[in-house]
Coordinates of C-alpha atoms in Angstrom, one line a residue:
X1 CA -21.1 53.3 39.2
X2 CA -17.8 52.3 37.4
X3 CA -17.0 48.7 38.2
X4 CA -13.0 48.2 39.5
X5 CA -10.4 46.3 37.2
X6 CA -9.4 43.4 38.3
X7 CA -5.8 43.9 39.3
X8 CA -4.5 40.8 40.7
X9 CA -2.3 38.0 38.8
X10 CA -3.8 36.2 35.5
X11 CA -6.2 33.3 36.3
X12 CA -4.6 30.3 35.2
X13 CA -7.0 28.6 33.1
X14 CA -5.1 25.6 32.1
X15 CA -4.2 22.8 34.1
X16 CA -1.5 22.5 36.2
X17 CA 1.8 21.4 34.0
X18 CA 0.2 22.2 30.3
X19 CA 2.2 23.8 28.4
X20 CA 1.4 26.5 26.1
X21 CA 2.8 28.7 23.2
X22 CA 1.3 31.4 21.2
X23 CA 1.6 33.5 18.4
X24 CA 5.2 34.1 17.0
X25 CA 6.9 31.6 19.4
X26 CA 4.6 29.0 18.3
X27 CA 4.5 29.8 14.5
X28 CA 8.6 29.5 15.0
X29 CA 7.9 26.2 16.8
X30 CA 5.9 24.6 14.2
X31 CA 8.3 25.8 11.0
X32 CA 11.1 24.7 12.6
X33 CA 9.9 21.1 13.3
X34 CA 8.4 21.0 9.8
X35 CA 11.5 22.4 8.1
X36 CA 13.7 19.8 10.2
X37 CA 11.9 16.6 9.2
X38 CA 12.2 18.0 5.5
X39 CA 16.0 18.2 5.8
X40 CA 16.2 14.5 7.1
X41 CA 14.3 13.3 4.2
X42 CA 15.3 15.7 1.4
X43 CA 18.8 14.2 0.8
X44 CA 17.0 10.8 -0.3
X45 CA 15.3 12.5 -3.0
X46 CA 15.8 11.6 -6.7
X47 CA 18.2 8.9 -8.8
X48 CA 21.2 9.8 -6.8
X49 CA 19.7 10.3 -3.3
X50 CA 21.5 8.8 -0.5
X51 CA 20.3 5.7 2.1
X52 CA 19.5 6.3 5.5
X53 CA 20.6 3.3 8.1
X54 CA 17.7 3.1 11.0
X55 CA 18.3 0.8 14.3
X56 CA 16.1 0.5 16.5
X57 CA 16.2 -0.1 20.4
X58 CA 16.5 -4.0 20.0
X59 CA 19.4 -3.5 17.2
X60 CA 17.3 -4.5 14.0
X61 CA 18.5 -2.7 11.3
X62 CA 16.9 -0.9 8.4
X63 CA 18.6 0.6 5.2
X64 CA 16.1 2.2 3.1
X65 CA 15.5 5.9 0.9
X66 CA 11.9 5.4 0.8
X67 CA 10.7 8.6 3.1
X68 CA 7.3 6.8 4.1
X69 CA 9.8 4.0 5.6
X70 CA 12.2 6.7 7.3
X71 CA 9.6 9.3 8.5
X72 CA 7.3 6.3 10.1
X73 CA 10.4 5.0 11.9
X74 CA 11.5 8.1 13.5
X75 CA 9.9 9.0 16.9
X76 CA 8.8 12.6 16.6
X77 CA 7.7 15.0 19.5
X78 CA 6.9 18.0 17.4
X79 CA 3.0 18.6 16.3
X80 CA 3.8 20.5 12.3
X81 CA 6.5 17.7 12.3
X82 CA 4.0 14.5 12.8
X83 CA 1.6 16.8 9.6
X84 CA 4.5 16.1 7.3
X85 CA 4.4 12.4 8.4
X86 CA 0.9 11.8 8.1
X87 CA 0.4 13.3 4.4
X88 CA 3.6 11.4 3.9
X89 CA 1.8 7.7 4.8
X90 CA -1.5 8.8 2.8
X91 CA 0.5 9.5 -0.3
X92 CA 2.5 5.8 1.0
X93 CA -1.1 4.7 0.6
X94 CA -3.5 6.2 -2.0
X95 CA -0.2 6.6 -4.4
X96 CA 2.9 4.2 -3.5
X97 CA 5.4 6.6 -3.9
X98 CA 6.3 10.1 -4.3
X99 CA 6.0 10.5 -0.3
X100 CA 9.5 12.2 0.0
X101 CA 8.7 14.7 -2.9
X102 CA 5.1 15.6 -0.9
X103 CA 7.6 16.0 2.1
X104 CA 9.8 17.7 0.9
X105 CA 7.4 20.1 -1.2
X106 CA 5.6 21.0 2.0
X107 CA 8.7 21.9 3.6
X108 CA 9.6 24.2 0.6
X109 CA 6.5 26.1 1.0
X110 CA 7.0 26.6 4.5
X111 CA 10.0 28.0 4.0
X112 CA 8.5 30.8 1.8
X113 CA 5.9 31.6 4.1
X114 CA 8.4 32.0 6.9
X115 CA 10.2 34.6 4.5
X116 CA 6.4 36.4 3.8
X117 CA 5.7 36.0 7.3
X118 CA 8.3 37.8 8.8
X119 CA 7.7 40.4 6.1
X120 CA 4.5 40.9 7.8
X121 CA 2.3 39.9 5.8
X122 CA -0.5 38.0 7.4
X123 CA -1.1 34.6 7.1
X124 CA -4.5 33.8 5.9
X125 CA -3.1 36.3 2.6
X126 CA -0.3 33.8 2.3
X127 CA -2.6 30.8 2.3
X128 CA -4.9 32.7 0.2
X129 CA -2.5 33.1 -2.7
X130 CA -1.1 29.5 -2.3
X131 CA -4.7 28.3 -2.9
X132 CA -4.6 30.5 -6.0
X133 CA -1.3 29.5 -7.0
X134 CA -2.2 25.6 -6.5
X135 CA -5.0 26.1 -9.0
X136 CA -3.0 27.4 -11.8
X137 CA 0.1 24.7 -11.0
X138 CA -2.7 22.0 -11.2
X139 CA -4.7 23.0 -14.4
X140 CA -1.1 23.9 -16.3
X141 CA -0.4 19.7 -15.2
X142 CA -3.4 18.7 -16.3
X143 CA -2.9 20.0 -19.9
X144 CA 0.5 19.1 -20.4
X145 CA -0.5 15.7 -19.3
X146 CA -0.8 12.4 -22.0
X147 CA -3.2 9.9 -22.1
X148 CA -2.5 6.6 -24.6
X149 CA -5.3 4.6 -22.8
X150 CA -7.0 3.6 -26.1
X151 CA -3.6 2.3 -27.2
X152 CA -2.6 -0.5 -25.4
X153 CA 0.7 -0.9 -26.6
X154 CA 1.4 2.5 -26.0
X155 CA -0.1 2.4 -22.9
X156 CA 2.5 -0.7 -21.4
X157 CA 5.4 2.0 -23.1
X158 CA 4.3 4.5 -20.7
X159 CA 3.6 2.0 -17.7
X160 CA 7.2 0.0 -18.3
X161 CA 8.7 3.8 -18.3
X162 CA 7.1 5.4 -15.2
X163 CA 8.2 1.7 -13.7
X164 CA 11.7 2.7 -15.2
X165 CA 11.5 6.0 -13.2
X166 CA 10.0 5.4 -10.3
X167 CA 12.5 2.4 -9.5
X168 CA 15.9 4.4 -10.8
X169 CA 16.1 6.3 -7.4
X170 CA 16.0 3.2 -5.7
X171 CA 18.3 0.0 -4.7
X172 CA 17.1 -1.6 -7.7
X173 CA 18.3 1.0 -10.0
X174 CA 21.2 -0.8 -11.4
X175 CA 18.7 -3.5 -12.8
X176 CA 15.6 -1.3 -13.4
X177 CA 14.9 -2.6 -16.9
X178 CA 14.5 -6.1 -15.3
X179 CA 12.6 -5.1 -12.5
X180 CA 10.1 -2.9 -14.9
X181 CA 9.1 -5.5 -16.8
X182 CA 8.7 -7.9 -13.7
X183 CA 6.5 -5.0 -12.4
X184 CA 4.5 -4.8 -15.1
X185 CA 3.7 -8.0 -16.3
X186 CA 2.2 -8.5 -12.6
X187 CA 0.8 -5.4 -12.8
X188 CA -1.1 -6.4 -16.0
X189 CA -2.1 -9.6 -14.9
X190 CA -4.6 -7.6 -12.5
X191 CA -6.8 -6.5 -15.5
X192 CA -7.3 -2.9 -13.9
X193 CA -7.5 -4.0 -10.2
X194 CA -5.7 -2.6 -7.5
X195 CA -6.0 -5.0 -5.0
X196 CA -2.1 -6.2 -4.9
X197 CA -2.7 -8.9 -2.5
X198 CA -2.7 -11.3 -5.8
X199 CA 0.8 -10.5 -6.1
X200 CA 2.9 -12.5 -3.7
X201 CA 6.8 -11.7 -2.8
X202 CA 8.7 -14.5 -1.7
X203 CA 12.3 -13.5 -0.6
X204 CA 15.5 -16.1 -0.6
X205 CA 18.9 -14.9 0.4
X206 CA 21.5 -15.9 -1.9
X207 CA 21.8 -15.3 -5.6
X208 CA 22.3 -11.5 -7.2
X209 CA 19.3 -9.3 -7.3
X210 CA 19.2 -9.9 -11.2
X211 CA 18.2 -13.4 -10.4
X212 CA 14.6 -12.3 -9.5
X213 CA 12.1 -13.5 -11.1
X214 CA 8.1 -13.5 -12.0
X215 CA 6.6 -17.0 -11.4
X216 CA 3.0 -17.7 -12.5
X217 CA 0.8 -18.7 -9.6
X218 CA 1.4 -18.9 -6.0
X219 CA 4.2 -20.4 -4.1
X220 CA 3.6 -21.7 -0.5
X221 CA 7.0 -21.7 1.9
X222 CA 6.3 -25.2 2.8
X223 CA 7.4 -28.9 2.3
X224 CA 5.2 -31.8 1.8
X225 CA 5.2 -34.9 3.9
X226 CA 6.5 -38.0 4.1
X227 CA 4.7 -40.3 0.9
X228 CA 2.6 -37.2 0.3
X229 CA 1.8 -37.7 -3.5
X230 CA 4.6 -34.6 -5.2
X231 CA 2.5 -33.7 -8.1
X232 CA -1.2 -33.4 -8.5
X233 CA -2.9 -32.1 -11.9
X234 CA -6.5 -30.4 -11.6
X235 CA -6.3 -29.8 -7.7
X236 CA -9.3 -29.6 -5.7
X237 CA -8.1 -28.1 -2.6
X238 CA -10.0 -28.0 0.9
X239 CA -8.4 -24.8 2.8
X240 CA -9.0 -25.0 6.6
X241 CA -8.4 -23.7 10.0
X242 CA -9.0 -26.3 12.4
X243 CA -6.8 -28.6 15.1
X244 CA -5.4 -32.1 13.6
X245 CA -3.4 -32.5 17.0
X246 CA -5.7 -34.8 19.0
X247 CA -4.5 -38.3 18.4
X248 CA -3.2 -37.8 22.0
X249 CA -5.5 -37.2 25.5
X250 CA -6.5 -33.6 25.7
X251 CA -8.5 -32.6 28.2
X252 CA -8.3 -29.0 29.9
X253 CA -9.4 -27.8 33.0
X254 CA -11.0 -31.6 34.4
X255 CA -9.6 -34.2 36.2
X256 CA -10.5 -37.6 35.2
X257 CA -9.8 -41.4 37.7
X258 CA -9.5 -44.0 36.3
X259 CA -8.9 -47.5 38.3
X260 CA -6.5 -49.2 35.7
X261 CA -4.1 -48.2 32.7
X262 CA -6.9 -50.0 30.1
X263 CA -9.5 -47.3 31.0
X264 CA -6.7 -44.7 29.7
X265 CA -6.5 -46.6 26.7
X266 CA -10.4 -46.7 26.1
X267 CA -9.8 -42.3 26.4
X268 CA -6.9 -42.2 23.7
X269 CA -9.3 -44.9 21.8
X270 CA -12.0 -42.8 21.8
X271 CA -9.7 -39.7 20.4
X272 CA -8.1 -41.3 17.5
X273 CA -11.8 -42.5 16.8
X274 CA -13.2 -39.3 16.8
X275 CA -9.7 -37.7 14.8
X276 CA -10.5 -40.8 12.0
X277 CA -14.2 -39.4 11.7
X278 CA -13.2 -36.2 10.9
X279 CA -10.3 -36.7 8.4
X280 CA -13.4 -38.9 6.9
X281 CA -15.5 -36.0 7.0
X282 CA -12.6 -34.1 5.2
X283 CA -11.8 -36.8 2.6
X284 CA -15.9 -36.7 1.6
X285 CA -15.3 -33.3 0.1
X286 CA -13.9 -35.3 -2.9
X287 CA -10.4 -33.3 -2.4
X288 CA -6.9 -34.3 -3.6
X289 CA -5.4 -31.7 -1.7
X290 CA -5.9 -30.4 2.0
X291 CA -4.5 -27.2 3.4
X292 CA -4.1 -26.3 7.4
X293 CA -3.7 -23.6 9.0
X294 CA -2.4 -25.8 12.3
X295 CA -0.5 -28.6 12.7
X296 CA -1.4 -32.0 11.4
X297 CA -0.5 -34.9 13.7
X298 CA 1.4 -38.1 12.1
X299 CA -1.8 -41.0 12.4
X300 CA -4.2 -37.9 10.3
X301 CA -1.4 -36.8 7.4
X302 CA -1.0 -41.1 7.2
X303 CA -4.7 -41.3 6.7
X304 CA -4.5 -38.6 4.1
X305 CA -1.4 -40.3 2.4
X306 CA -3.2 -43.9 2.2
X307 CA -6.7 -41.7 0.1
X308 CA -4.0 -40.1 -1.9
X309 CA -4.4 -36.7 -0.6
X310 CA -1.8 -34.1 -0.4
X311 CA -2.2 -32.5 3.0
X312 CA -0.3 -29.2 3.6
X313 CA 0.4 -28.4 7.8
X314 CA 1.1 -25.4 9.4
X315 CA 0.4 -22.9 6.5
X316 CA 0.2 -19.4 8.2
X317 CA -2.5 -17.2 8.3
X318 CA -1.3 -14.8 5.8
X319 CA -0.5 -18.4 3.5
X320 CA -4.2 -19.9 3.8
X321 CA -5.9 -16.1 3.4
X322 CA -3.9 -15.7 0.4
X323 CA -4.6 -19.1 -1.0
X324 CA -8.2 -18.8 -0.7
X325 CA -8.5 -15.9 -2.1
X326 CA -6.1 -16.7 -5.7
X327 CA -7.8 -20.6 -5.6
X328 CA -11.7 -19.2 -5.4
X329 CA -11.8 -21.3 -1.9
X330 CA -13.2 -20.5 1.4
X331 CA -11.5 -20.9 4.8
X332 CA -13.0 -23.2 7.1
X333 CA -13.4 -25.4 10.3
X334 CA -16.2 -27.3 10.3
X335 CA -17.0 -30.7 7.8
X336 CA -20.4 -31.7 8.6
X337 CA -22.0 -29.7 5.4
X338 CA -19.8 -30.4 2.1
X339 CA -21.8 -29.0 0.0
X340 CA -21.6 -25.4 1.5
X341 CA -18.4 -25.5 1.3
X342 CA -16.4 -23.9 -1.7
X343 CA -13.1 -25.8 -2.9
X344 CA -10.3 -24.1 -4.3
X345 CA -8.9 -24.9 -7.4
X346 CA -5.9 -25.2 -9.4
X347 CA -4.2 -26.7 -12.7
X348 CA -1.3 -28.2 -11.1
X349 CA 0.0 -28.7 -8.1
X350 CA 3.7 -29.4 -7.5
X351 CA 6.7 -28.8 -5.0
X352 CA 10.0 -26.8 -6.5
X353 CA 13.6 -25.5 -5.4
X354 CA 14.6 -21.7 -4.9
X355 CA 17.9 -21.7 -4.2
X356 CA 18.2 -24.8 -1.5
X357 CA 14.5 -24.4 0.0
X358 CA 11.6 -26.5 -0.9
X359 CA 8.2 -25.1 -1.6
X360 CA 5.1 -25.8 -3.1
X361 CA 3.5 -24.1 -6.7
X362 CA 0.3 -23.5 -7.2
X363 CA 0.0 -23.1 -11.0
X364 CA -2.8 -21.9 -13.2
X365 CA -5.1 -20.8 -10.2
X366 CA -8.9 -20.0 -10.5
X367 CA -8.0 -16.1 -10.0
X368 CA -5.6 -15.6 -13.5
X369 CA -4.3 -12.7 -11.2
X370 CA -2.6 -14.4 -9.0
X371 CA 1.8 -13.9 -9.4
X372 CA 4.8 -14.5 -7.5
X373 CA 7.5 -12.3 -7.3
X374 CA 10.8 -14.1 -5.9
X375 CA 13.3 -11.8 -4.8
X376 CA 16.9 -13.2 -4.6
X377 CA 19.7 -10.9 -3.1
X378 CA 22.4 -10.9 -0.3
X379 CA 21.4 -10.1 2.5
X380 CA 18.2 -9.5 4.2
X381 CA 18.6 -5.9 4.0
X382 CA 18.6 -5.9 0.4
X383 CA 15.9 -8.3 0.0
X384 CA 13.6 -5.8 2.4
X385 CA 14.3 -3.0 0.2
X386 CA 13.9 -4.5 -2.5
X387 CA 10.7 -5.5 -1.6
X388 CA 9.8 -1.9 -0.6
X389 CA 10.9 -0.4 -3.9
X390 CA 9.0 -2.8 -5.9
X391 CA 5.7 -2.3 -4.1
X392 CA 6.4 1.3 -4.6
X393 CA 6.2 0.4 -8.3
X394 CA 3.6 -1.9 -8.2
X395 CA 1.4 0.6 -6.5
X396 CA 2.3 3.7 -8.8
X397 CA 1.7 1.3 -12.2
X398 CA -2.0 -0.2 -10.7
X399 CA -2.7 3.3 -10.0
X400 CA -2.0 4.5 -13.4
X401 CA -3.8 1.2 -15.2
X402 CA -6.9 3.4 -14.1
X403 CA -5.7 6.8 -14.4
X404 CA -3.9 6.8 -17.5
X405 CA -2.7 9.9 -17.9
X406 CA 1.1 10.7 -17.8
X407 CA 3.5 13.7 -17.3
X408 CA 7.0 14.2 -18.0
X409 CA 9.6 13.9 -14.7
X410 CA 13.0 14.9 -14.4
X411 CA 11.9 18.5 -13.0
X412 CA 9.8 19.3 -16.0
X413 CA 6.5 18.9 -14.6
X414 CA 7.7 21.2 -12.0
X415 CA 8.8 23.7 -13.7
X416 CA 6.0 23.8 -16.3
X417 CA 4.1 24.3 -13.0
X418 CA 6.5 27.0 -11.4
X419 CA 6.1 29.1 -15.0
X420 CA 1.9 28.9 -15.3
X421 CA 2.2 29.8 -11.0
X422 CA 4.3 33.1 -12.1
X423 CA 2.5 33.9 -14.9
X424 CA -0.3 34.0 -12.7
X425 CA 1.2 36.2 -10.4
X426 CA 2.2 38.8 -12.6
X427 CA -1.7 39.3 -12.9
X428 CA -2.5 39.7 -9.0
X429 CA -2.7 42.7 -7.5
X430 CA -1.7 43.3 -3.6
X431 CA 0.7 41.0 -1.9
X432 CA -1.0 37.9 -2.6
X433 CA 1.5 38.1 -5.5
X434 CA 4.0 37.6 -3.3
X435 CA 2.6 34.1 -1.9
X436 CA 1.8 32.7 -5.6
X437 CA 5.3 33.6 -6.7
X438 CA 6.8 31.9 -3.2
X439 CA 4.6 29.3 -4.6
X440 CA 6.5 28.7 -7.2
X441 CA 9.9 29.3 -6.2
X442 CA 8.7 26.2 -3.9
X443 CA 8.1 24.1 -6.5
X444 CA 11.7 25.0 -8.6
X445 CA 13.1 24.2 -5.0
X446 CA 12.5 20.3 -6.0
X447 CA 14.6 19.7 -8.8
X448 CA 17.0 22.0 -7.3
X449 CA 17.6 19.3 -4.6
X450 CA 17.2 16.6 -7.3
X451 CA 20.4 18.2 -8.8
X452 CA 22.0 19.0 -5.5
X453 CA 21.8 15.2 -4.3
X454 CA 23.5 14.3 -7.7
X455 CA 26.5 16.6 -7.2
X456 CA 25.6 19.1 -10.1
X457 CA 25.1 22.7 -9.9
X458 CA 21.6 23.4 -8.9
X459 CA 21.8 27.0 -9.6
X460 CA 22.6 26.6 -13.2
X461 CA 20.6 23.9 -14.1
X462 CA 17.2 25.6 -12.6
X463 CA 18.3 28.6 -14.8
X464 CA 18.7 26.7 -18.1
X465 CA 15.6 25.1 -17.6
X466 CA 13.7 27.9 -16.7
X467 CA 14.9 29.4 -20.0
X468 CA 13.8 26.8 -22.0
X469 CA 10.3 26.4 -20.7
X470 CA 10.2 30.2 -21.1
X471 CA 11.0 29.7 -24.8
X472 CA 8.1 26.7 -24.9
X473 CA 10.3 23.9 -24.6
X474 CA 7.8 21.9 -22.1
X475 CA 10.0 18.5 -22.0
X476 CA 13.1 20.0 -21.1
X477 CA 14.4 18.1 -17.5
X478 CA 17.3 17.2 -15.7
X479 CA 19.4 14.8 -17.5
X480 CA 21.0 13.0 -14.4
X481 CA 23.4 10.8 -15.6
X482 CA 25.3 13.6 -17.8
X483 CA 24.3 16.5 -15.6
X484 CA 22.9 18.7 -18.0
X485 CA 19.8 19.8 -19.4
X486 CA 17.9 17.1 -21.7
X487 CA 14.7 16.5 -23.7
X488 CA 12.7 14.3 -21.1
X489 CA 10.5 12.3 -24.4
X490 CA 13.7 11.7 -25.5
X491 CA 15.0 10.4 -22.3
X492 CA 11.4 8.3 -21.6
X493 CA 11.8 9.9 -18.5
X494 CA 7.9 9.7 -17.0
X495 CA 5.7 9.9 -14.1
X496 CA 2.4 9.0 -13.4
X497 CA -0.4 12.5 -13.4
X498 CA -2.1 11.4 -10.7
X499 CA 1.1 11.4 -8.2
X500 CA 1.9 14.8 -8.8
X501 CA -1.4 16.1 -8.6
X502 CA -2.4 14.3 -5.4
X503 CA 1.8 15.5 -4.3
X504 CA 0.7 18.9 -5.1
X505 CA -2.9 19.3 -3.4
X506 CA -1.5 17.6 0.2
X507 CA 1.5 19.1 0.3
X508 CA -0.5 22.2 -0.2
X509 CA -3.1 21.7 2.4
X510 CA -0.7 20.2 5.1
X511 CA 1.3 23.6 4.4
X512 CA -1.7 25.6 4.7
X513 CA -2.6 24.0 7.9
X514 CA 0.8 24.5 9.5
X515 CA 0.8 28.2 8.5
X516 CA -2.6 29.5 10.3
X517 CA -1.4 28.2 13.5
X518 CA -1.0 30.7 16.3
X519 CA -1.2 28.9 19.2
X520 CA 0.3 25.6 20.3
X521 CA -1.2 23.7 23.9
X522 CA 0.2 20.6 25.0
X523 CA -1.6 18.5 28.0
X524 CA 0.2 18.0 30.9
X525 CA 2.3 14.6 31.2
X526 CA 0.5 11.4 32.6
X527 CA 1.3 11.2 36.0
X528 CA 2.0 7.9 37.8
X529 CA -0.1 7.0 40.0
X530 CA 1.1 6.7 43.9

C-alpha cells in the first residue's frame, strides 16, 4: 500500500523569528559583507595610504591607518565580514603588522571566486585549486627568501630596514630613519625575546615627534615627596601592594561607644601604633627605596623620610607589575617574613624632567632588557598613533630576531608569488586552473592598490613588473616616491618572511572558509522580558 505525500505547508523547523538564507542568496550575502570591509580598509594600504578618523558614541576620537585599529573599532553585523576581522587581530597578534594586507588579500580572493562562482564552477573546485595555488606561492617565498642570521651586522641592516618599511606607511614616516633605529636598539636589547612588556612608552604632549627618544631603564610617572632623598645609587627596592592610609580611625561595618573624647584618642593611638609597626616591618627589609601600589599617608612617608628611604605612593598597577618584573622583585603585602621576600634592584635611582613633568628613572635595572621609549608630539592623537605604529614595528622586528629570514617588499614578493602560482597553472588540467590563476591575479591585486593609493597608474606598473619578473628580475618593486618601477636591493626596501607567509596562509583559509558557505541562520533577537 503506497503511503500519501504529505501535502500541507512546510513544517517550520526553526524558531519563531530566526532568520535564514541559503544557497546563492547567502553566498551573495557573505561576499558582499567580506568585499565591503575590504574596501574600508584597502585605501590605508601602503606608503601613501590615507588615515581614517573614528568617533565614537562618547566623541573620543581616533585617527589611525593601522587596519587592526580600524576593523576592531567598527561595529559589524555581517558573519564573512567579522572572518576578515578576526584573521585581521591574529595577524595584529602573532605578527604586529601586515593586518590590512591579510584583509585586503582575502578580499581579493573573494572576488575571484565570485567571478568562478558565477561561472558555475563549484566551490569546493575553487577552494581546491587555491590550496594548490597557496602551495606553490608559499614554496616560490620561501626560496627567494634571505637569511643573514650568522651575520650579525648584517642581520641589524635587514632588521633597521624592515623597521624602515614597515614604519614608511605610517604617521611616523617623515622621521622613519629616527624611529628605526629607536626600534631597534630596543628591539636588541631583548636578546631574542619577545615579550615587549620590557619596553615601556611614556607619551608627553609638546615637542615635535623628532624629539623622541630611547632612555635606558624605566621611567615611573611619579614625583617624590616632600625631603624624600632625590637620588639613590645601588637601590634595593621593596615593591608592594598594601594600604598606608590608616593613621586615621577606620572601622567598617561596627559601631563603637565610647563615654569620653580620651577613649577616641586611645582608638587613633592604637592605629598609628599599629601603622609605625608595619612601616618598621617594611624598613627591616634593609631597603632604601619603597614602592606602593596605594596611597601612602603623611605620618608613614615621614617615617620613611627620617630612615632615609625613598617611598614611591600611588604607583598604578600596570607601574608596580612592570617594575617588578625589569627590577627582579616580587609584588607584595605582607612584612612578617623578609627573608621570602625578593627585592628589586637597580644602579641608580633618580627623578628627571620631560618636558615640564617630573618623573622618576630607574637606571641600570636587574633585567638589561628593560627601555623607555618617550614619545613627544602635539597632540594626543599623534602621540596614540605613534605609539600604535611603533609597536607595530617593535613586534614585526622581535618576530624576525627569531625568524630571520627576509623578503623583498614593494610588490615583489607578490609578484614572484603571482608568477610560480601561474606557472603552476599552466600545468593543471580541468578548471582548477582557473582558481590557481584567480589565485594569482589576487595576489598582483595588492600592489595594484599599493600604486593606486599613491596616485600612479596601477595598470602599467603591474605590467612592467610582471615583465621583469618574467625575464628573472626577482627584485624588481614599486618605487613609490618616483612612481616607477625600481630594483628593491637597491632601494633596501624589505619585509620580514614570516609576515607574508603567515599573510598568505590566513588570508587563504579565512577565504576558503567564506567560500563553502551555503547556508547562513541567524537566532532570533533576545526578547525583553515582560
Amino acid at each position: 500500500m503506497q503511503v500519501p505525500r504529505y501535502q500541507g505547508p512546510a513544517p517550520h523547523v526553526l524558531k519563531r523569528d530566526t532568520s535564514e538564507e541559503k544557497g546563492e542568496e547567502a553566498r551573495m550575502s557573505s561576499f558582499i559583507g567580506a568585499l565591503a570591509l575590504c574596501d574600508l580598509v584597502k585605501t590605508t594600504l601602503g606608503p601613501k595610504g590615507m588615515d581614517k578618523i573614528l568617533q565614537s558614541a562618547s566623541g573620543d576620537i581616533i585617527v589611525t591607518n593601522d587596519g587592526a585599529t580600524i576593523l576592531k573599532s567598527v561595529n559589524i553585523d555581517n558573519a564573512a565580514a567579522k572572518i576578515l576581522v578576526d584573521i585581521s587581530k591574529t595577524q595584529d597578534d602573532e605578527i604586529g603588522d601586515g593586518t590590512t594586507s591579510v584583509c585586503c588579500l582575502a578580499g581579493e580572493l573573494l572576488r575571484e571566486a565570485e567571478k568562478l562562482l558565477d561561472a558555475k564552477i563549484h566551490p569546493q573546485i575553487v577552494v581546491s585549486g587555491y590550496r594548490l595555488a597557496a602551495n606553490a606561492a608559499l614554496k616560490a617565498l620561501e626560496d627567494a627568501a634571505m637569511d643573514h642570521k650568522a651575520n650579525f651586522e648584517q642581520l641589524k641592516e635587514d632588521l633597521f630596514y624592515i623597521a624602515k618599511t614597515t614604519l614608511s606607511s605610517k604617521l611616523l614616516a617623515q622621521s622613519r630613519d629616527h624611529f628605526a633605529k629607536i626600534a631597534v636598539d630596543a628591539v636588541l636589547r631583548l636578546k631574542g625575546s619577545t615579550n615587549l612588556d620590557h619596553i615601556q612608552f611614556i607619551k608627553k604632549t609638546g615637542g615635535n615627534l623628532s624629539d623622541s627618544y630611547l632612555d635606558e631603564g624605566f621611567i615611573l610617572e611619579k614625583s617624590l615627596g616632600v625631603g624624600q632623598p632625590k637620588r639613590i645609587e645601588n637601590a634595593k627596592i621593596l615593591i608592594a601592594n598594601t594600604p598606608m592610609d590608616t593613621d586615621k580611625i577606620k572601622i567598617y561595618g561596627a559601631r563603637v561607644r565610647v563615654d569620653s573624647y580620651n577613649k577616641v584618642a586611645e582608638i587613633e593611638e592604637a592605629e598609628q601604633k599599629k601603622m609605625m609597626e608595619k612601616c618598621q616591618k617594611i624598613i627591616n627589609h634593609g631597603i632604601n627605596c619603597f614602592v606602593n601600589r596605594q596611597l601612602i599617608y603623611n605620618r608613614p612617608e615621614q617615617f620613611f623620610t627620617d630612615h632615609g628611604v625613598m617611598a614611591i605612593e600611588h604607583a598604578d598597577f600596570d607601574g608596580v607589575e612592570r617594575l617588578a618584573l625589569v627590577t627582579g622583585g616580587e609584588v607584595v603585602s605582607t612584612f612578617d617574613h623578609p627573608e621570602l621576600v625578593k627585592l628589586g634592584h637597580c644602579g641608580l635611582i633618580e627623578e628627571a624632567m620631560i618636558g615640564e613633568d617630573r618623573v622618576i628613572r630607574f637606571s641600570n635595572c636587574a633585567a638589561k632588557e628593560a627601555c623607555t621609549i618617550v614619545l613627544r608630539g602635539a597632540n594626543k592623537q599623534i602621540l596614540d598613533e605613534a605609539e600604535r605604529s611603533l609597536h607595530d614595528a617593535l613586534c614585526v622586528l622581535s618576530q624576525t630576531v627569531n625568524h630571520s629570514k627576509v623578503v623583498y617588499g614593494g610588490g615583489s614578493a607578490e609578484m614572484l608569488m603571482a608568477k610560480a602560482v601561474d606557472d603552476l597553472a599552466k600545468t593543471i588540467p580541468g578548471k582548477q586552473s582557473l582558481a590557481v590563476e584567480g589565485f594569482a591575479r589576487a595576489l598582483r591585486a595588492i600592489p595594484a592598490i599599493v600604486a593606486d593609493n599613491a596616485g600612479f597608474d596601477a595598470t602599467e606598473l603591474i605590467s612592467e613588473m610582471r615583465a621583469a619578473h618574467q625575464k628573472g628580475d626577482k627584485e624588481a618593486g614599486i618605487d613609490i616616491q618616483n612612481g616607477t618601477v625600481g630594483n628593491m636591493a637597491k632601494l633596501h626596501v624589505l619585509e620580514s618572511f614570516k609576515l607574508k607567509s603567515y599573510m598568505v596562509s590566513s588570508a587563504t583559509e579565512a577565504a576558503e572558509m567564506i567560500i563553502r558557505v551555503d547556508d547562513i541562520i541567524k537566532a532570533a533577537p533576545r526578547r525583553r522580558e515582560e
